[in-house]
Coordinates of C-alpha atoms and ligand atoms in Angstrom, one line a residue:
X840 CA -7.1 13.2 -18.2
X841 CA -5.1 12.3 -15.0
X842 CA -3.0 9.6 -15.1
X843 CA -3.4 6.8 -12.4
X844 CA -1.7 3.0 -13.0
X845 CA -4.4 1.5 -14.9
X846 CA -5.0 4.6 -17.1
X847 CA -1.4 4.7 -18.2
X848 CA -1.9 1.1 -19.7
X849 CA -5.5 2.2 -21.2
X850 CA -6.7 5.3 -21.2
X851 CA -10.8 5.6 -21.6
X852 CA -12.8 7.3 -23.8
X853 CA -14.3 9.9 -21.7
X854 CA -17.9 8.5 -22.2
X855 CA -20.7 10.5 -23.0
X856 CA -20.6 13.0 -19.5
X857 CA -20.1 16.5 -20.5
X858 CA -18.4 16.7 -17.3
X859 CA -14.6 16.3 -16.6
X860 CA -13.9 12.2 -16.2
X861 CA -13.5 11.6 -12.0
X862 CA -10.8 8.3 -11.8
X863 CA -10.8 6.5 -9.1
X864 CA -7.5 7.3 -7.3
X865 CA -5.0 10.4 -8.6
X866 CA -2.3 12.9 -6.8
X867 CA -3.5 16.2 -5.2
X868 CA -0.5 18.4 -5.9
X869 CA -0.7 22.3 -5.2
X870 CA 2.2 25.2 -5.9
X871 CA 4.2 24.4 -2.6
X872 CA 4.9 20.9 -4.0
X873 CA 5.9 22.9 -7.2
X874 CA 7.6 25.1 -6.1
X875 CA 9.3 22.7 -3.5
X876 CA 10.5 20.2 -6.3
X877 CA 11.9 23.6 -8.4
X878 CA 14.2 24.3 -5.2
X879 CA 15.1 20.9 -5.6
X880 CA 15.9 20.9 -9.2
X881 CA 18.3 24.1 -8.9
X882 CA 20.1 22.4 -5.4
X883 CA 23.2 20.9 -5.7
X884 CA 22.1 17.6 -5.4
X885 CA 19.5 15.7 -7.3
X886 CA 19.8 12.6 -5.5
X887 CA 21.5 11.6 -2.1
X888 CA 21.5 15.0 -1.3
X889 CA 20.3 16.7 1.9
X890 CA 16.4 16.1 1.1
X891 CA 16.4 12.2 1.4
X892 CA 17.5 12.1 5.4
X893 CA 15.2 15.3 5.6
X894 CA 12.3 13.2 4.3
X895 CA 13.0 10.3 6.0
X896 CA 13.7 12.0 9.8
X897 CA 10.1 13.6 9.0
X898 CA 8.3 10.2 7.9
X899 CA 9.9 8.8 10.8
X900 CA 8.5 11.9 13.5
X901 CA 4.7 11.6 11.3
X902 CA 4.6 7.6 11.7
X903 CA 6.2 7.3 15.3
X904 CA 9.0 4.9 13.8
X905 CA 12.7 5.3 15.2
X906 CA 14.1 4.8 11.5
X907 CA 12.4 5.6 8.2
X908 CA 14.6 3.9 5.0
X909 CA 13.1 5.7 1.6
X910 CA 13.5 4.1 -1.6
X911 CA 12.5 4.7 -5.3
X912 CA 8.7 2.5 -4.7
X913 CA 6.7 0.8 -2.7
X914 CA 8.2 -2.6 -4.0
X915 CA 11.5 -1.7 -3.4
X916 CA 10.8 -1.2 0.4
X917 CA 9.2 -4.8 0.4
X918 CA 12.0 -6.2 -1.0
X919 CA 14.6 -5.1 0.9
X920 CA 13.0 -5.0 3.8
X921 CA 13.0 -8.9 2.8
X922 CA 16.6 -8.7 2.4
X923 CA 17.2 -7.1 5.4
X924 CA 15.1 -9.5 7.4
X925 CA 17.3 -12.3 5.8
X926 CA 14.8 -14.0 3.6
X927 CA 16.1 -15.8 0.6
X928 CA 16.1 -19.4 -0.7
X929 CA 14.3 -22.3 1.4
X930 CA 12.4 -20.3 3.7
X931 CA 8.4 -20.0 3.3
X932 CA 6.3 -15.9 3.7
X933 CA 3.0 -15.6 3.8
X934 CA 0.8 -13.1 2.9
X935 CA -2.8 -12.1 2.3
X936 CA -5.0 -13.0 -0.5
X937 CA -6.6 -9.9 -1.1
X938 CA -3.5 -7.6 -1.7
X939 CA -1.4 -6.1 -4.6
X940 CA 1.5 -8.2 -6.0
X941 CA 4.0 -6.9 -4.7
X942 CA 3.5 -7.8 -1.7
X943 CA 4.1 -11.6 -2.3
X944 CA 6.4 -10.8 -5.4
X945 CA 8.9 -9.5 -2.8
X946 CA 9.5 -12.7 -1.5
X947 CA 10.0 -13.9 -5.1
X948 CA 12.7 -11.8 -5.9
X949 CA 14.8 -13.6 -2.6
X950 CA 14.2 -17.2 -3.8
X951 CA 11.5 -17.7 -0.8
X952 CA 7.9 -19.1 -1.7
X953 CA 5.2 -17.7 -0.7
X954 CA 1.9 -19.0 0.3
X955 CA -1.4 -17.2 1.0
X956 CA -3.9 -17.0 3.9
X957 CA -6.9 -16.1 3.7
X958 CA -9.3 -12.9 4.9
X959 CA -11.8 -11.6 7.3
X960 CA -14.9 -11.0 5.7
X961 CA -15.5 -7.5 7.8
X962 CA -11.9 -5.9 7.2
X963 CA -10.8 -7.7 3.9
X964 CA -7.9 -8.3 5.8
X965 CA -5.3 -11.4 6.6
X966 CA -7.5 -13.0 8.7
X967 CA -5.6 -14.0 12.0
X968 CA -7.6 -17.2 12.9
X969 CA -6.3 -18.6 9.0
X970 CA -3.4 -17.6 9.6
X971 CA -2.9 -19.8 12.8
X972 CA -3.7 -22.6 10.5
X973 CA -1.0 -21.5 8.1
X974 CA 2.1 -21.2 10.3
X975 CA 4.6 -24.0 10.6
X976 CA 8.6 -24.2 10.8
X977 CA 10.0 -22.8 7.9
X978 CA 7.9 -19.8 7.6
X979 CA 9.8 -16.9 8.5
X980 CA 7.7 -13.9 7.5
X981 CA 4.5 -12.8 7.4
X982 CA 3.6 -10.1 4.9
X983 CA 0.4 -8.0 6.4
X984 CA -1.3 -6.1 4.8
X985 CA -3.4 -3.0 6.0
X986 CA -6.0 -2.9 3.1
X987 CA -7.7 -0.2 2.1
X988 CA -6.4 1.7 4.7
X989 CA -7.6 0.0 7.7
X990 CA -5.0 -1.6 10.0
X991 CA -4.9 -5.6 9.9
X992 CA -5.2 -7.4 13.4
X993 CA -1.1 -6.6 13.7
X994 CA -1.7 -7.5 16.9
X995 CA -2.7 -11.3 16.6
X996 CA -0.8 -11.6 13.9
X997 CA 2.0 -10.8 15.7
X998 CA 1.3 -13.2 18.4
X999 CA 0.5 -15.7 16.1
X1000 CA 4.1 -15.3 13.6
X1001 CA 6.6 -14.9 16.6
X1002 CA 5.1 -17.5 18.4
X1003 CA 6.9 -19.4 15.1
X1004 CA 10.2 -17.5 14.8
X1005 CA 8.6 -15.3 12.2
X1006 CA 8.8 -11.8 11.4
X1007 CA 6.2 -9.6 10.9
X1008 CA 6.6 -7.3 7.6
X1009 CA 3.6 -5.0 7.4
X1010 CA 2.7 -3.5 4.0
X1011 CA 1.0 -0.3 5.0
X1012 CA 1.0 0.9 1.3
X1013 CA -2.7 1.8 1.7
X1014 CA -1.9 3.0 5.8
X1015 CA 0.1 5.9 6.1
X1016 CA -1.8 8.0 9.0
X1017 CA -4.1 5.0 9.9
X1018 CA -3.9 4.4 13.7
X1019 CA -5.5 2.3 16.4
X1020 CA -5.3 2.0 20.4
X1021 CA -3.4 -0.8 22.0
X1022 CA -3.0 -1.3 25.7
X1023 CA -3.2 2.3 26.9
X1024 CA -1.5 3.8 24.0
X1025 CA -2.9 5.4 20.4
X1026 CA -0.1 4.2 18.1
X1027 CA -0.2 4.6 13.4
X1028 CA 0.9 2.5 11.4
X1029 CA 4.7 2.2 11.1
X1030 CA 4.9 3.3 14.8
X1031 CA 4.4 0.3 17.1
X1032 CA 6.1 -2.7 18.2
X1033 CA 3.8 -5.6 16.4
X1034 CA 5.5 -5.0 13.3
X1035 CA 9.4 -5.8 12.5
X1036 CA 9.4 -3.6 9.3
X1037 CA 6.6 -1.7 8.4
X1038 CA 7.1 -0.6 3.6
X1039 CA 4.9 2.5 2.5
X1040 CA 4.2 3.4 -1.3
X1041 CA 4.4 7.4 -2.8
X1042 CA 2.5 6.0 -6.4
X1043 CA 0.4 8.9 -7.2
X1044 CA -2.6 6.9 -5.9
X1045 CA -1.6 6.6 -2.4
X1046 CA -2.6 8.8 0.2
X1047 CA 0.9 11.0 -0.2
X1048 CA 3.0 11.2 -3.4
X1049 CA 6.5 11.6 -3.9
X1050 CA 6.1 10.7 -8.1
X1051 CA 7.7 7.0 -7.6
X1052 CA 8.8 6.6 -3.9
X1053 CA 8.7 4.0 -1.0
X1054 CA 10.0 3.6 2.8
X1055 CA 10.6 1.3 5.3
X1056 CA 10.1 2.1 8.7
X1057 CA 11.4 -0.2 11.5
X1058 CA 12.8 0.7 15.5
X1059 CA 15.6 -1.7 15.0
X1060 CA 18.3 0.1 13.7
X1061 CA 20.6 -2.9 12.6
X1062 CA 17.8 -3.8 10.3
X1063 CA 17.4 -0.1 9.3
X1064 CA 21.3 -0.1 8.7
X1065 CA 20.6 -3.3 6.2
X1066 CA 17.7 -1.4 4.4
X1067 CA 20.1 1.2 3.6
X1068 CA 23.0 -1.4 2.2
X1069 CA 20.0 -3.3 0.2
X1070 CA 19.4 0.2 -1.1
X1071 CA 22.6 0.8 -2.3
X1072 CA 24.6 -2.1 -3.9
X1073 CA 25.4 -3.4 -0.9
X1074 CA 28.2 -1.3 -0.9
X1075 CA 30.2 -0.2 2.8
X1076 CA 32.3 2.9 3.0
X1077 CA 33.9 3.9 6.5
X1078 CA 36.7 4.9 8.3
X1079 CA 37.8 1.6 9.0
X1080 CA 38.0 0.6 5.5
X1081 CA 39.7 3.5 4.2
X1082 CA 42.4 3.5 7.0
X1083 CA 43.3 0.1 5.8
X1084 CA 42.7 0.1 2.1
X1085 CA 42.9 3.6 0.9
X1086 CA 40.5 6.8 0.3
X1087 CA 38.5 5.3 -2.8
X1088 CA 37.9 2.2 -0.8
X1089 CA 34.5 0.7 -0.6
X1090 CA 33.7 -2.8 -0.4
X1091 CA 30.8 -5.0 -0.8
X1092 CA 29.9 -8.3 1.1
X1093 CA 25.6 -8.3 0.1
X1094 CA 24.3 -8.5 -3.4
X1095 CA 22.0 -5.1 -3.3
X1096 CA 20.2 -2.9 -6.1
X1097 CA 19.6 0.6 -6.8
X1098 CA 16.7 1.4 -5.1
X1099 CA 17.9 5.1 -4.2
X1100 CA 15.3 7.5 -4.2
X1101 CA 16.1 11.3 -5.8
X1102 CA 16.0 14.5 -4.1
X1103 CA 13.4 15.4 -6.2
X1104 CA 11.1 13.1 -5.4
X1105 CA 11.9 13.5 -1.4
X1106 CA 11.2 17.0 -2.0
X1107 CA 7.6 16.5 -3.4
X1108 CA 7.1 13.9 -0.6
X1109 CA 8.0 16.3 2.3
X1110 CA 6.1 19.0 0.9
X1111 CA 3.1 16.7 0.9
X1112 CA 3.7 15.0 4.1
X1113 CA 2.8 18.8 5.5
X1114 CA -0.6 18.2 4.2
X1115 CA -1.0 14.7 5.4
X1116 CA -3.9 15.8 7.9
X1117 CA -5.9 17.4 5.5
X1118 CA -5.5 15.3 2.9
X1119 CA -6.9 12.3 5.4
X1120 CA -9.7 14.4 6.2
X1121 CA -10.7 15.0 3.3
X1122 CA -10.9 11.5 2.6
X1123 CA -13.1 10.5 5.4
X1124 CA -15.1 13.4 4.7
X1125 CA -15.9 11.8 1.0
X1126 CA -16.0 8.4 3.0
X1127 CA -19.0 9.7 5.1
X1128 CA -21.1 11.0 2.8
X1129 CA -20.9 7.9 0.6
X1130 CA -21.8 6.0 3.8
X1131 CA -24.6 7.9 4.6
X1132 CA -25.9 8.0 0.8
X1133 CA -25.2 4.3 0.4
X1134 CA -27.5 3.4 3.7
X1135 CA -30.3 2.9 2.3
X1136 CA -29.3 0.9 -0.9
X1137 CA -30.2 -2.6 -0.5
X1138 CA -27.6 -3.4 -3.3
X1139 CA -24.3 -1.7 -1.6
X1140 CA -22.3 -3.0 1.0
X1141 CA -20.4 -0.1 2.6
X1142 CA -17.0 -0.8 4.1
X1143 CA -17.0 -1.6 7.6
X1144 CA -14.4 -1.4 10.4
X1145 CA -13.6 -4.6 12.5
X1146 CA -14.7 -4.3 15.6
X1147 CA -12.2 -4.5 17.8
X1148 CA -9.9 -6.3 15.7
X1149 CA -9.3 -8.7 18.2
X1150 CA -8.4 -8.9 22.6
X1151 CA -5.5 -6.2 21.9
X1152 CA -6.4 -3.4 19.3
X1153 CA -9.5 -1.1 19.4
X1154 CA -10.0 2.3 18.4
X1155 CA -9.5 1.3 15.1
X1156 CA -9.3 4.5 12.5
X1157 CA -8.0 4.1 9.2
X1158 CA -6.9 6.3 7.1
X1159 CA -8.8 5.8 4.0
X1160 CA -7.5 4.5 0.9
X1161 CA -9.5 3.2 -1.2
X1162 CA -13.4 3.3 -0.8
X1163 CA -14.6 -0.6 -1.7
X1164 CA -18.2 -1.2 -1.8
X1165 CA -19.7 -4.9 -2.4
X1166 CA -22.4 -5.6 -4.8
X1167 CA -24.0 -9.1 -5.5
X1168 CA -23.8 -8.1 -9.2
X1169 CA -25.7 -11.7 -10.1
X1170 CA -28.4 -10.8 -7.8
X1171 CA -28.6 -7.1 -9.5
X1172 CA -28.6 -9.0 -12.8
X1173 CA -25.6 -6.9 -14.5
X1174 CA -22.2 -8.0 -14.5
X1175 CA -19.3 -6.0 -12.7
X1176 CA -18.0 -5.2 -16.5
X1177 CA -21.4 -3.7 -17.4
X1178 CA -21.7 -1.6 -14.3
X1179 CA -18.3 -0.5 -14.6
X1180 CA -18.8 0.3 -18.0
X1181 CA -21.8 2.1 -17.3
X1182 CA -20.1 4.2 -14.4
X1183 CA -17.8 5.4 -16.7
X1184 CA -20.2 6.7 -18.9
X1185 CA -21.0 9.0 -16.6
X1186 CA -18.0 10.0 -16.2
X1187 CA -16.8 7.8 -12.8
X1188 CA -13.7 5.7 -13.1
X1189 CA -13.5 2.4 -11.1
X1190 CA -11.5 -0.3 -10.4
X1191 CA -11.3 -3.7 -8.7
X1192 CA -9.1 -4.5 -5.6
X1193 CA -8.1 -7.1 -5.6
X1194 CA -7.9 -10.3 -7.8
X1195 CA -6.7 -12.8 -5.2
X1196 CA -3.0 -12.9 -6.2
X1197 CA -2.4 -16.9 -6.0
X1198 CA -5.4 -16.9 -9.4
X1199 CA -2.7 -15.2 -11.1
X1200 CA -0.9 -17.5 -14.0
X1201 CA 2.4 -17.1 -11.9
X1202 CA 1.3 -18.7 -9.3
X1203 CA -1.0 -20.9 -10.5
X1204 CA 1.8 -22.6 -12.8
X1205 CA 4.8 -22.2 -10.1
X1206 CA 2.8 -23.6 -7.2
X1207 CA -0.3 -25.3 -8.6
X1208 CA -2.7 -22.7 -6.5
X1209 CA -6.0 -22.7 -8.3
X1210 CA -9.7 -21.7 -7.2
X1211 CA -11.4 -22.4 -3.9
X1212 CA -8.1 -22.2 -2.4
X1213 CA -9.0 -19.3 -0.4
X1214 CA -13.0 -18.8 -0.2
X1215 CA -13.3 -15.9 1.4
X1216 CA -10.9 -14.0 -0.8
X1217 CA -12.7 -14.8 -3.6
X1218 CA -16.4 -14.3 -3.0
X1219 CA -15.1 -10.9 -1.5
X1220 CA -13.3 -10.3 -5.1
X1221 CA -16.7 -11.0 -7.1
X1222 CA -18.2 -8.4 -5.5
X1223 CA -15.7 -5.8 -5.0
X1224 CA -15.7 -2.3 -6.6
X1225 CA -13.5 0.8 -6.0
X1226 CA -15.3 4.2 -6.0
X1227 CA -13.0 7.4 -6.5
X1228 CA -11.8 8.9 -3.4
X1229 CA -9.0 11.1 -3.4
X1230 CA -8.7 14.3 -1.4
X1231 CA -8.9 16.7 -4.9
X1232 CA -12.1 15.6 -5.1
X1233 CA -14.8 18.3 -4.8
X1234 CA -18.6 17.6 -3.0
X1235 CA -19.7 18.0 -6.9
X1236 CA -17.8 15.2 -8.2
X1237 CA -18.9 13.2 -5.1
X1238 CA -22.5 13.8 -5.9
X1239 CA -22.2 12.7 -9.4
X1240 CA -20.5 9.4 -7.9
X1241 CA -23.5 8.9 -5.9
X1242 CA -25.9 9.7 -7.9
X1243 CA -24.2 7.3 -11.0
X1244 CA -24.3 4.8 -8.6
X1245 CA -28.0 5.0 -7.0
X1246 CA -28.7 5.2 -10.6
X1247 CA -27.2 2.0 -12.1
X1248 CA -27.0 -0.2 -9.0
X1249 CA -30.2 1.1 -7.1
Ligands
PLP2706 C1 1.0 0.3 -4.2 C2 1.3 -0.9 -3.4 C3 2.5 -1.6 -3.4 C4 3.6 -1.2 -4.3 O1 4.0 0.1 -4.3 P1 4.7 0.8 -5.6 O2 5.1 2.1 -5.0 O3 3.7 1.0 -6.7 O4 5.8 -0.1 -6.0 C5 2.7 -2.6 -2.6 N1 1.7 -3.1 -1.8 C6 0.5 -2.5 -1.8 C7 -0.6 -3.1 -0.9 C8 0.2 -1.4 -2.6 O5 -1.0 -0.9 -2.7

């Protein structure tokens, strides 16, 4: 059974398919990653060797960033590109409803609080219109995420957060590859100038793996030049400090962590960042045949793009994620546990993305959030459902998805 995040905590019982168990997310590796992570493994280095700058210039090329920063996750790229934005104690981020954890728990871990907008009810994303409504002194970041794999309106979001002294911190976890036009120019995610500091996530889920792994890409190099400190204790070395103190000299003026990433790891990840293309197609090739096979099912809602995405972005084209389709599971008469349950008896793993993150006990207790704060978020979560997509996937498995799921949901 292949591991993903939520098998490692549970693993199923394979159900009563004769046929291999299809999760919804997991890695596609082949022998060039092997092989590349072996040349790692009997290199000199095994980490902050030669592979780490080499993964990092070629993220940066692939993305269209000036500066890519990797680390050893995604949520270590959140948090310090929080540090190297300067966010700690007193100030407010914001971030959307609909996201993963860490995208709000990264303003945690600085002593900021975070607060939560709500979403579009075509893109499932930070929603720029709520946002407007959220922005006043004191915040000074906003956390936006591209869900799924489809680009949030970065565009009005950015116009909206600077317009308050904010920065804009895009969590493309779910975006590397995704890309839309702005003005005259086609620009992906982690390559334009709406976003401050754009984080990425290698979890074997993601789109590319490196094992554990994360980046932060950003065209400012001073705050590129903090990533790297945040990465590292905080510690300085240079010729200006050894002249004056002595060789072994190193000093430290910022409380950082260890968020280094090995060689190993950046070798897997620049082995599979040469299949990035395929492994996106592939994606939107399983994307289009659920698409077409869901049409006609009165009980599916198939993802949609935004049109548009507001005055500035169009061309919108996501590199796809996750596969979310929406089902009114009181109107079908079957809870989401039933159908999920009976999915995986046929052998198709699912999951749910996301429960709005302020429901969670954290947040309820530290900030008193509590239902109905953000609607939209949570009649999307009530519905939501994650089919597998993942580029190892073959056109048998995705007939068995479709045809579990005509089945069950009609
Ligand atoms: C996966 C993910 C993260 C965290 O990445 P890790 O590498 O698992 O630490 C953060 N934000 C979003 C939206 C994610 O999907």
């Amino acid at each position: 059974m292949s591991p993903t995040r939520e098998m490692n905590a549970k693993t199923p019982s394979p159900g009563s398919s004769d046929e291999p168990f299809i999760p919804y997310g997991r890695q596609s590796l082949d022998e060039s990653d092997i092989t590349a992570v072996a040349e790692a493994l009997r290199s000199e280095f095994l980490t902050s060797g030669p592979r780490v700058p080499d993964f990092e210039e070629a993220l940066a090329a692939y993305c269209g960033a000036t500066y890519a920063v990797a680390v050893s996750s995604g949520t270590a790229a959140l948090h310090v590109a929080m540090l190297a934005a300067g966010i700690g104690e007193g100030d407010r981020v914001l971030t959307s409803a609909n996201t993963f954890l860490a995208s709000a728990n990264c303003a945690e871990f600085t002593g900021a609080s975070v607060d939560f907008v709500d979403i579009d009810p075509v893109s499932h994303n930070l929603c720029p219109d709520a946002l407007a409504g959220c922005l006043q002194p004191g915040v000074k970041a906003v956390v936006a995420v591209d869900f799924a794999g489809q680009p949030c309106d970065v565009v009005r979001i950015a116009e909206a957060a600077r317009r308050q002294g904010a920065l804009v911190i895009e969590d493309g976890c779910h975006a590397i590859g995704s890309s839309f036009r702005a003005g005259d120019k086609t620009v992906r995610v982690g390559g334009h100038p709406w976003a401050d500091l754009t984080t990425l996530s290698f979890h074997p889920v993601k789109t590319l793996t490196s094992g554990e792994g994360g980046a932060v890409l950003t065209d400012d190099g001073g705050l590129a030049g903090r990533c790297r400190l945040f990465r590292n204790h905080g510690m300085v070395r240079n010729d200006r400090i050894s002249e004056a103190q002595g060789p072994w000299f190193y000093e430290m003026s910022e409380l950082g962590f260890n968020y280094r990433i090995t060689d190993i790891h950046c070798a897997l990840g620049r082995s599979q960042l040469n299949k990035i293309d395929a492994f996106i197609g592939r994606r939107q090739a399983i994307v289009d045949a659920y698409n077409a096979a869901f049409s006609g099912c009165t009980n599916v809602r198939t993802p949609s793009v935004a049109a548009g995405g507001g005055h500035s972005m169009h061309s919108i084209s996501p590199a796809w994620h996750l596969y979310v389709v929406e089902i009114d599971f009181q109107h079908l008469g079957k809870s989401r546990a039933r159908v999920m349950e009976e999915l995986r008896h046929r052998g198709v793993g699912t999951q749910v993305h996301y429960i709005p993150v302020y429901l969670q006990p954290y947040y309820r207790m530290k900030y008193g959030y509590g239902p109905g704060k953000c609607p939209v978020a949570e009649s999307y979560y009530a519905q939501a459902l994650s089919l597998p997509l993942f580029p190892a996937m073959d056109d048998h498995s995705v007939s068995r998805v479709i045809a579990a799921v005509k089945e069950i949901v009609g």
